[in-house]
PDB file of C-alpha atoms and ligand atoms in Angstrom:
ATOM      1  CA  MET O   9    -115.667 -36.451-105.501  1.00 59.00           C
ATOM      2  CA  LEU O  10    -113.530 -36.312-102.322  1.00 66.00           C
ATOM      3  CA  ARG O  11    -110.484 -38.067-100.816  1.00 76.00           C
ATOM      4  CA  THR O  12    -111.260 -41.265 -99.199  1.00 76.00           C
ATOM      5  CA  LEU O  13    -110.519 -43.042 -95.821  1.00 74.00           C
ATOM      6  CA  ASN O  14    -111.224 -46.746 -95.777  1.00 72.00           C
ATOM      7  CA  LYS O  15    -112.778 -46.358 -99.212  1.00 74.00           C
ATOM      8  CA  GLN O  16    -115.289 -43.894 -97.876  1.00 76.00           C
ATOM      9  CA  PRO O  17    -115.249 -40.303 -98.871  1.00 79.00           C
ATOM     10  CA  ILE O  18    -114.212 -37.982 -96.248  1.00 81.00           C
ATOM     11  CA  SER O  19    -116.530 -35.255 -95.185  1.00 86.00           C
ATOM     12  CA  PRO O  20    -116.454 -31.968 -97.158  1.00 86.00           C
ATOM     13  CA  GLU O  21    -115.339 -30.268 -93.869  1.00 89.00           C
ATOM     14  CA  LEU O  22    -112.338 -32.474 -93.645  1.00 88.00           C
ATOM     15  CA  TRP O  23    -111.379 -31.882 -97.164  1.00 90.00           C
ATOM     16  CA  HIS O  24    -111.611 -28.228 -96.739  1.00 90.00           C
ATOM     17  CA  HIS O  25    -109.574 -28.507 -93.549  1.00 91.00           C
ATOM     18  CA  THR O  26    -106.935 -30.404 -95.664  1.00 92.00           C
ATOM     19  CA  LEU O  27    -106.955 -27.605 -98.187  1.00 95.00           C
ATOM     20  CA  ASP O  28    -106.665 -24.907 -95.675  1.00 93.00           C
ATOM     21  CA  ASP O  29    -103.744 -26.691 -93.906  1.00 93.00           C
ATOM     22  CA  LEU O  30    -101.968 -26.955 -97.248  1.00 96.00           C
ATOM     23  CA  ALA O  31    -102.554 -23.264 -98.070  1.00 96.00           C
ATOM     24  CA  ARG O  32    -100.693 -22.274 -94.869  1.00 96.00           C
ATOM     25  CA  HIS O  33     -97.557 -23.877 -96.300  1.00 97.00           C
ATOM     26  CA  PHE O  34     -98.050 -23.725 -99.987  1.00 98.00           C
ATOM     27  CA  PRO O  35     -99.636 -20.413-100.849  1.00 97.00           C
ATOM     28  CA  VAL O  36    -100.444 -19.822-104.581  1.00 98.00           C
ATOM     29  CA  ASP O  37    -101.662 -16.906-106.622  1.00 97.00           C
ATOM     30  CA  ALA O  38    -102.611 -15.864-110.084  1.00 98.00           C
ATOM     31  CA  GLY O  39     -98.946 -15.777-111.274  1.00 97.00           C
ATOM     32  CA  ASP O  40     -98.155 -19.275-110.320  1.00 98.00           C
ATOM     33  CA  ASP O  41     -97.538 -22.231-112.714  1.00 98.00           C
ATOM     34  CA  LEU O  42     -98.240 -25.319-110.629  1.00 98.00           C
ATOM     35  CA  LEU O  43     -97.005 -28.870-111.330  1.00 98.00           C
ATOM     36  CA  ASP O  44     -99.098 -31.599-109.651  1.00 98.00           C
ATOM     37  CA  LEU O  45     -97.150 -34.921-109.648  1.00 98.00           C
ATOM     38  CA  CYS O  46     -99.180 -38.108-108.889  1.00 98.00           C
ATOM     39  CA  CYS O  47    -102.244 -36.156-109.192  1.00 98.00           C
ATOM     40  CA  GLY O  48    -104.581 -39.048-109.130  1.00 97.00           C
ATOM     41  CA  ASN O  49    -108.078 -38.027-110.159  1.00 95.00           C
ATOM     42  CA  GLY O  50    -107.099 -34.425-110.022  1.00 96.00           C
ATOM     43  CA  LEU O  51    -108.697 -33.236-106.725  1.00 95.00           C
ATOM     44  CA  PHE O  52    -105.785 -30.973-105.875  1.00 97.00           C
ATOM     45  CA  ALA O  53    -105.167 -29.948-109.555  1.00 98.00           C
ATOM     46  CA  ALA O  54    -108.764 -28.914-110.012  1.00 97.00           C
ATOM     47  CA  HIS O  55    -108.715 -26.818-106.756  1.00 97.00           C
ATOM     48  CA  PHE O  56    -105.499 -25.057-107.627  1.00 98.00           C
ATOM     49  CA  ALA O  57    -106.636 -24.377-111.179  1.00 98.00           C
ATOM     50  CA  GLU O  58    -109.045 -21.851-109.525  1.00 97.00           C
ATOM     51  CA  SER O  59    -106.179 -19.669-108.266  1.00 97.00           C
ATOM     52  CA  CYS O  60    -103.083 -20.477-110.398  1.00 98.00           C
ATOM     53  CA  ARG O  61    -102.177 -19.224-113.949  1.00 98.00           C
ATOM     54  CA  SER O  62    -101.711 -22.819-115.036  1.00 98.00           C
ATOM     55  CA  VAL O  63    -101.597 -26.359-113.621  1.00 98.00           C
ATOM     56  CA  THR O  64     -99.844 -29.278-115.223  1.00 98.00           C
ATOM     57  CA  ALA O  65    -101.168 -32.486-113.704  1.00 98.00           C
ATOM     58  CA  VAL O  66     -99.370 -35.735-114.124  1.00 98.00           C
ATOM     59  CA  ASP O  67    -100.242 -39.320-113.176  1.00 98.00           C
ATOM     60  CA  VAL O  68     -99.286 -42.698-114.509  1.00 98.00           C
ATOM     61  CA  SER O  69    -102.823 -43.961-114.240  1.00 97.00           C
ATOM     62  CA  ASP O  70    -104.949 -43.010-117.454  1.00 96.00           C
ATOM     63  CA  SER O  71    -108.078 -44.153-115.903  1.00 96.00           C
ATOM     64  CA  LEU O  72    -107.655 -41.877-112.855  1.00 96.00           C
ATOM     65  CA  LEU O  73    -106.853 -38.895-115.242  1.00 98.00           C
ATOM     66  CA  GLU O  74    -110.048 -39.231-117.126  1.00 97.00           C
ATOM     67  CA  ARG O  75    -112.041 -37.331-114.467  1.00 95.00           C
ATOM     68  CA  LEU O  76    -109.707 -34.468-114.772  1.00 97.00           C
ATOM     69  CA  ARG O  77    -109.698 -34.515-118.590  1.00 97.00           C
ATOM     70  CA  ALA O  78    -113.439 -34.618-118.722  1.00 97.00           C
ATOM     71  CA  MET O  79    -113.520 -31.441-116.638  1.00 97.00           C
ATOM     72  CA  ALA O  80    -111.708 -29.724-119.620  1.00 97.00           C
ATOM     73  CA  LEU O  81    -110.293 -26.897-117.456  1.00 98.00           C
ATOM     74  CA  PRO O  82    -108.764 -24.267-119.687  1.00 97.00           C
ATOM     75  CA  ASN O  83    -105.565 -23.748-117.654  1.00 98.00           C
ATOM     76  CA  VAL O  84    -104.928 -27.333-116.897  1.00 98.00           C
ATOM     77  CA  THR O  85    -102.775 -29.691-118.885  1.00 98.00           C
ATOM     78  CA  VAL O  86    -103.208 -33.256-118.141  1.00 98.00           C
ATOM     79  CA  GLU O  87    -100.202 -35.634-118.778  1.00 98.00           C
ATOM     80  CA  SER O  88    -100.018 -39.332-118.554  1.00 98.00           C
ATOM     81  CA  ALA O  89     -96.475 -40.070-117.456  1.00 98.00           C
ATOM     82  CA  ASP O  90     -94.360 -42.081-114.918  1.00 98.00           C
ATOM     83  CA  ILE O  91     -92.674 -39.527-112.758  1.00 98.00           C
ATOM     84  CA  ARG O  92     -89.568 -41.717-112.533  1.00 98.00           C
ATOM     85  CA  LYS O  93     -88.899 -40.921-116.090  1.00 98.00           C
ATOM     86  CA  LEU O  94     -90.495 -37.541-116.488  1.00 98.00           C
ATOM     87  CA  ARG O  95     -88.435 -34.891-118.138  1.00 97.00           C
ATOM     88  CA  LEU O  96     -89.582 -31.216-118.210  1.00 98.00           C
ATOM     89  CA  ALA O  97     -88.001 -27.829-119.153  1.00 97.00           C
ATOM     90  CA  PRO O  98     -85.948 -26.218-116.397  1.00 98.00           C
ATOM     91  CA  GLY O  99     -87.623 -23.369-114.571  1.00 98.00           C
ATOM     92  CA  ARG O 100     -90.895 -24.008-115.919  1.00 98.00           C
ATOM     93  CA  PHE O 101     -92.820 -23.809-112.550  1.00 98.00           C
ATOM     94  CA  SER O 102     -93.260 -21.818-109.475  1.00 98.00           C
ATOM     95  CA  ARG O 103     -94.970 -24.441-107.395  1.00 98.00           C
ATOM     96  CA  VAL O 104     -94.558 -28.297-107.359  1.00 99.00           C
ATOM     97  CA  LEU O 105     -96.945 -30.556-105.394  1.00 98.00           C
ATOM     98  CA  VAL O 106     -96.445 -34.181-104.728  1.00 98.00           C
ATOM     99  CA  TYR O 107     -99.263 -35.275-102.407  1.00 98.00           C
ATOM    100  CA  ALA O 108     -99.565 -38.848-101.210  1.00 97.00           C
ATOM    101  CA  GLY O 109     -97.349 -40.085-104.080  1.00 98.00           C
ATOM    102  CA  ILE O 110     -93.659 -40.145-102.913  1.00 98.00           C
ATOM    103  CA  GLN O 111     -94.096 -43.515-101.076  1.00 98.00           C
ATOM    104  CA  TYR O 112     -94.287 -45.250-104.445  1.00 98.00           C
ATOM    105  CA  LEU O 113     -90.725 -44.385-105.243  1.00 98.00           C
ATOM    106  CA  SER O 114     -87.677 -46.165-103.894  1.00 97.00           C
ATOM    107  CA  GLU O 115     -85.053 -44.114-102.106  1.00 97.00           C
ATOM    108  CA  ALA O 116     -82.870 -43.910-105.236  1.00 98.00           C
ATOM    109  CA  GLU O 117     -85.835 -42.931-107.439  1.00 98.00           C
ATOM    110  CA  CYS O 118     -86.734 -40.217-104.798  1.00 98.00           C
ATOM    111  CA  VAL O 119     -83.123 -38.798-105.083  1.00 98.00           C
ATOM    112  CA  SER O 120     -83.574 -38.530-108.832  1.00 98.00           C
ATOM    113  CA  LEU O 121     -86.987 -36.963-108.666  1.00 98.00           C
ATOM    114  CA  MET O 122     -85.776 -34.442-106.065  1.00 98.00           C
ATOM    115  CA  ARG O 123     -83.037 -33.226-108.292  1.00 98.00           C
ATOM    116  CA  ARG O 124     -85.445 -32.894-111.215  1.00 98.00           C
ATOM    117  CA  MET O 125     -88.063 -31.005-109.268  1.00 98.00           C
ATOM    118  CA  PHE O 126     -85.422 -28.564-108.144  1.00 98.00           C
ATOM    119  CA  ASP O 127     -84.555 -27.950-111.900  1.00 98.00           C
ATOM    120  CA  TRP O 128     -88.208 -27.455-112.733  1.00 98.00           C
ATOM    121  CA  LEU O 129     -88.700 -24.885-110.119  1.00 98.00           C
ATOM    122  CA  ARG O 130     -87.838 -21.151-110.584  1.00 98.00           C
ATOM    123  CA  PRO O 131     -85.781 -19.449-107.984  1.00 98.00           C
ATOM    124  CA  GLY O 132     -88.115 -18.773-105.043  1.00 98.00           C
ATOM    125  CA  GLY O 133     -90.353 -21.596-106.017  1.00 98.00           C
ATOM    126  CA  ILE O 134     -92.006 -23.918-103.464  1.00 98.00           C
ATOM    127  CA  LEU O 135     -92.077 -27.674-103.399  1.00 98.00           C
ATOM    128  CA  PHE O 136     -94.611 -29.295-101.094  1.00 98.00           C
ATOM    129  CA  VAL O 137     -94.488 -33.143-100.606  1.00 98.00           C
ATOM    130  CA  GLY O 138     -97.535 -34.162 -98.615  1.00 98.00           C
ATOM    131  CA  ASP O 139     -98.591 -37.141 -96.812  1.00 97.00           C
ATOM    132  CA  ILE O 140     -95.127 -38.975 -96.496  1.00 98.00           C
ATOM    133  CA  PRO O 141     -94.943 -42.225 -94.559  1.00 98.00           C
ATOM    134  CA  ASP O 142     -92.857 -41.439 -91.423  1.00 98.00           C
ATOM    135  CA  ARG O 143     -90.298 -44.043 -90.686  1.00 98.00           C
ATOM    136  CA  GLU O 144     -90.395 -42.971 -87.065  1.00 97.00           C
ATOM    137  CA  LEU O 145     -94.135 -43.587 -86.822  1.00 97.00           C
ATOM    138  CA  MET O 146     -94.493 -46.861 -88.644  1.00 97.00           C
ATOM    139  CA  TRP O 147     -95.445 -48.686 -85.451  1.00 97.00           C
ATOM    140  CA  THR O 148     -98.411 -46.427 -84.956  1.00 97.00           C
ATOM    141  CA  PHE O 149     -99.537 -47.746 -88.380  1.00 97.00           C
ATOM    142  CA  TYR O 150     -98.606 -51.309 -87.740  1.00 97.00           C
ATOM    143  CA  ASP O 151    -100.157 -51.202 -84.286  1.00 97.00           C
ATOM    144  CA  THR O 152    -101.191 -54.748 -83.554  1.00 98.00           C
ATOM    145  CA  PRO O 153     -99.295 -57.988 -83.415  1.00 98.00           C
ATOM    146  CA  GLU O 154    -101.371 -59.176 -86.518  1.00 97.00           C
ATOM    147  CA  ARG O 155    -100.543 -56.147 -88.538  1.00 97.00           C
ATOM    148  CA  ARG O 156     -96.895 -56.437 -87.614  1.00 97.00           C
ATOM    149  CA  ALA O 157     -96.802 -60.075 -88.521  1.00 97.00           C
ATOM    150  CA  ALA O 158     -98.330 -59.216 -91.970  1.00 96.00           C
ATOM    151  CA  TYR O 159     -95.779 -56.414 -92.247  1.00 96.00           C
ATOM    152  CA  PHE O 160     -92.899 -58.882 -91.701  1.00 96.00           C
ATOM    153  CA  GLU O 161     -94.411 -61.404 -94.109  1.00 96.00           C
ATOM    154  CA  ASN O 162     -94.455 -58.666 -96.733  1.00 96.00           C
ATOM    155  CA  CYS O 163     -90.835 -57.819 -95.810  1.00 95.00           C
ATOM    156  CA  LEU O 164     -89.924 -61.223 -96.842  1.00 95.00           C
ATOM    157  CA  ALA O 165     -91.390 -60.718-100.159  1.00 94.00           C
ATOM    158  CA  GLY O 166     -89.714 -57.226-100.386  1.00 92.00           C
ATOM    159  CA  GLU O 167     -92.967 -55.444-100.283  1.00 93.00           C
ATOM    160  CA  ASP O 168     -94.741 -53.003 -98.052  1.00 93.00           C
ATOM    161  CA  VAL O 169     -98.437 -52.117 -98.313  1.00 94.00           C
ATOM    162  CA  VAL O 170     -97.695 -48.506 -97.546  1.00 96.00           C
ATOM    163  CA  GLY O 171     -94.547 -48.209 -99.869  1.00 97.00           C
ATOM    164  CA  THR O 172     -91.437 -46.432 -98.845  1.00 97.00           C
ATOM    165  CA  TRP O 173     -91.109 -45.038 -95.276  1.00 98.00           C
ATOM    166  CA  TYR O 174     -88.946 -41.909 -95.040  1.00 98.00           C
ATOM    167  CA  GLY O 175     -86.980 -40.307 -92.397  1.00 98.00           C
ATOM    168  CA  ARG O 176     -87.757 -36.629 -91.880  1.00 98.00           C
ATOM    169  CA  ASP O 177     -84.057 -35.763 -91.799  1.00 98.00           C
ATOM    170  CA  TRP O 178     -83.277 -37.930 -94.750  1.00 98.00           C
ATOM    171  CA  LEU O 179     -85.644 -35.964 -96.948  1.00 98.00           C
ATOM    172  CA  GLU O 180     -84.475 -32.603 -95.435  1.00 98.00           C
ATOM    173  CA  HIS O 181     -80.869 -33.588 -96.217  1.00 98.00           C
ATOM    174  CA  LEU O 182     -81.715 -34.719 -99.616  1.00 98.00           C
ATOM    175  CA  ALA O 183     -83.518 -31.496-100.524  1.00 99.00           C
ATOM    176  CA  LEU O 184     -80.658 -29.380 -99.275  1.00 98.00           C
ATOM    177  CA  ASP O 185     -78.171 -31.511-101.099  1.00 98.00           C
ATOM    178  CA  SER O 186     -80.306 -31.093-104.371  1.00 98.00           C
ATOM    179  CA  GLY O 187     -79.958 -27.255-104.012  1.00 98.00           C
ATOM    180  CA  PHE O 188     -83.118 -26.126-102.082  1.00 98.00           C
ATOM    181  CA  ARG O 189     -82.242 -23.263 -99.712  1.00 98.00           C
ATOM    182  CA  GLU O 190     -84.838 -24.231 -97.217  1.00 98.00           C
ATOM    183  CA  ALA O 191     -86.363 -27.748 -96.463  1.00 98.00           C
ATOM    184  CA  ASP O 192     -88.620 -28.382 -93.409  1.00 98.00           C
ATOM    185  CA  ALA O 193     -90.239 -31.525 -92.421  1.00 98.00           C
ATOM    186  CA  LEU O 194     -93.676 -30.534 -90.942  1.00 98.00           C
ATOM    187  CA  SER O 195     -95.915 -32.582 -88.581  1.00 97.00           C
ATOM    188  CA  GLN O 196     -99.441 -32.720 -89.914  1.00 95.00           C
ATOM    189  CA  ASP O 197    -102.345 -31.126 -88.209  1.00 93.00           C
ATOM    190  CA  PRO O 198    -103.865 -33.883 -86.057  1.00 93.00           C
ATOM    191  CA  LYS O 199    -107.276 -33.293 -87.758  1.00 91.00           C
ATOM    192  CA  LEU O 200    -105.794 -34.760 -91.109  1.00 92.00           C
ATOM    193  CA  ILE O 201    -106.837 -38.320 -91.692  1.00 90.00           C
ATOM    194  CA  TYR O 202    -103.366 -39.818 -91.812  1.00 93.00           C
ATOM    195  CA  SER O 203    -101.520 -37.524 -89.350  1.00 95.00           C
ATOM    196  CA  HIS O 204    -100.808 -40.371 -86.975  1.00 95.00           C
ATOM    197  CA  PHE O 205     -98.189 -41.826 -89.453  1.00 97.00           C
ATOM    198  CA  ARG O 206     -97.421 -39.237 -92.025  1.00 97.00           C
ATOM    199  CA  PHE O 207     -95.716 -35.954 -92.279  1.00 98.00           C
ATOM    200  CA  ASP O 208     -95.171 -33.067 -94.929  1.00 98.00           C
ATOM    201  CA  LEU O 209     -91.965 -31.624 -96.380  1.00 98.00           C
ATOM    202  CA  ARG O 210     -91.930 -27.958 -97.567  1.00 98.00           C
ATOM    203  CA  CYS O 211     -88.774 -26.859 -99.630  1.00 98.00           C
ATOM    204  CA  VAL O 212     -87.937 -23.396-101.071  1.00 98.00           C
ATOM    205  CA  ARG O 213     -85.690 -23.067-104.138  1.00 98.00           C
TER     206      ARG O 213
HETATM  207  C1  LIG Z 211    -102.773 -42.128-103.197  1.00 85.13           C
HETATM  208  S1  LIG Z 211    -102.888 -41.320-104.844  1.00 85.13           S
HETATM  209  C2  LIG Z 211    -102.771 -39.623-104.493  1.00 85.13           C
HETATM  210  C3  LIG Z 211    -103.515 -38.811-105.537  1.00 85.13           C
HETATM  211  C4  LIG Z 211    -103.635 -37.267-105.286  1.00 85.13           C
HETATM  212  N1  LIG Z 211    -102.264 -36.761-105.189  1.00 85.13           N
HETATM  213  C5  LIG Z 211    -104.255 -37.065-103.932  1.00 85.13           C
HETATM  214  O1  LIG Z 211    -103.679 -36.814-102.932  1.00 85.13           O
HETATM  215  O2  LIG Z 211    -105.621 -37.167-104.060  1.00 85.13           O
HETATM  216  C6  LIG Z 211    -101.290 -41.708-105.550  1.00 85.13           C
HETATM  217  C7  LIG Z 211    -101.276 -41.528-106.952  1.00 85.13           C
HETATM  218  O3  LIG Z 211     -99.934 -41.720-107.464  1.00 85.13           O
HETATM  219  C8  LIG Z 211     -99.806 -42.341-108.775  1.00 85.13           C
HETATM  220  N2  LIG Z 211     -98.523 -42.893-109.005  1.00 85.13           N
HETATM  221  C9  LIG Z 211     -97.929 -43.882-108.325  1.00 85.13           C
HETATM  222  N3  LIG Z 211     -96.768 -44.153-108.884  1.00 85.13           N
HETATM  223  C10 LIG Z 211     -96.570 -43.211-109.966  1.00 85.13           C
HETATM  224  C11 LIG Z 211     -95.560 -42.902-110.928  1.00 85.13           C
HETATM  225  N4  LIG Z 211     -94.373 -43.697-110.891  1.00 85.13           N
HETATM  226  N5  LIG Z 211     -95.731 -41.996-111.808  1.00 85.13           N
HETATM  227  C12 LIG Z 211     -96.833 -41.300-111.767  1.00 85.13           C
HETATM  228  N6  LIG Z 211     -97.897 -41.399-110.891  1.00 85.13           N
HETATM  229  C13 LIG Z 211     -97.788 -42.437-109.956  1.00 85.13           C
HETATM  230  C14 LIG Z 211    -101.013 -43.221-108.694  1.00 85.13           C
HETATM  231  O4  LIG Z 211    -101.517 -43.652-110.046  1.00 85.13           O
HETATM  232  C15 LIG Z 211    -102.106 -42.570-107.910  1.00 85.13           C
HETATM  233  O5  LIG Z 211    -102.862 -41.848-108.708  1.00 85.13           O
END
């Protein structure tokens, strides 16, 4: 099972490239307790379970969580929950990952989650928010008159197929205001499948 692009699995090489790129900014070791929010079918959770002490994987979709549950990895806890309402013990984790999930939140919901993620991390812990739709790059996604027309029609209905587009500085300021001592928006490696319209955010508590 691999990430998909246009409903087709990406190549194993591209998946490993994604993991290598992530590892540069989000190093983990055997002492880490990692929280994977919006984990989907658990691709990242299963990967990190090999090197972390524990992984807590959360998603709102029970059907997606089935694959991870079926793997029955001894150091992985699978939790079905909506991250907008999730409450966890402070300081429980040394790493928090939200990959390709933040776009499902409104700006207000993102403010709330950022503050809670800060609380869940221990001092020195790292938050990595991956694959964030970049407000500055939205026209490289809506790149034809037809796509822009569809986008504005959706606007009328208060919808966007991508979800919330974030400004890099907006997220950096939010993270710093939430207490993180470092917050850096990162351009993605051009080899990553959505690098033309997405960016990442790395924060240190
Ligand atoms: C594009 S998938 C990303 C999955 C995984 N992180 C990855 O990159 O392979 C987004 C996931 O976010 C989950 N999701 C969306 N809104 C959520 C919410 N409010 N609470 C928890 N999970 C949510 C969806 O169910 C879906 O599994």
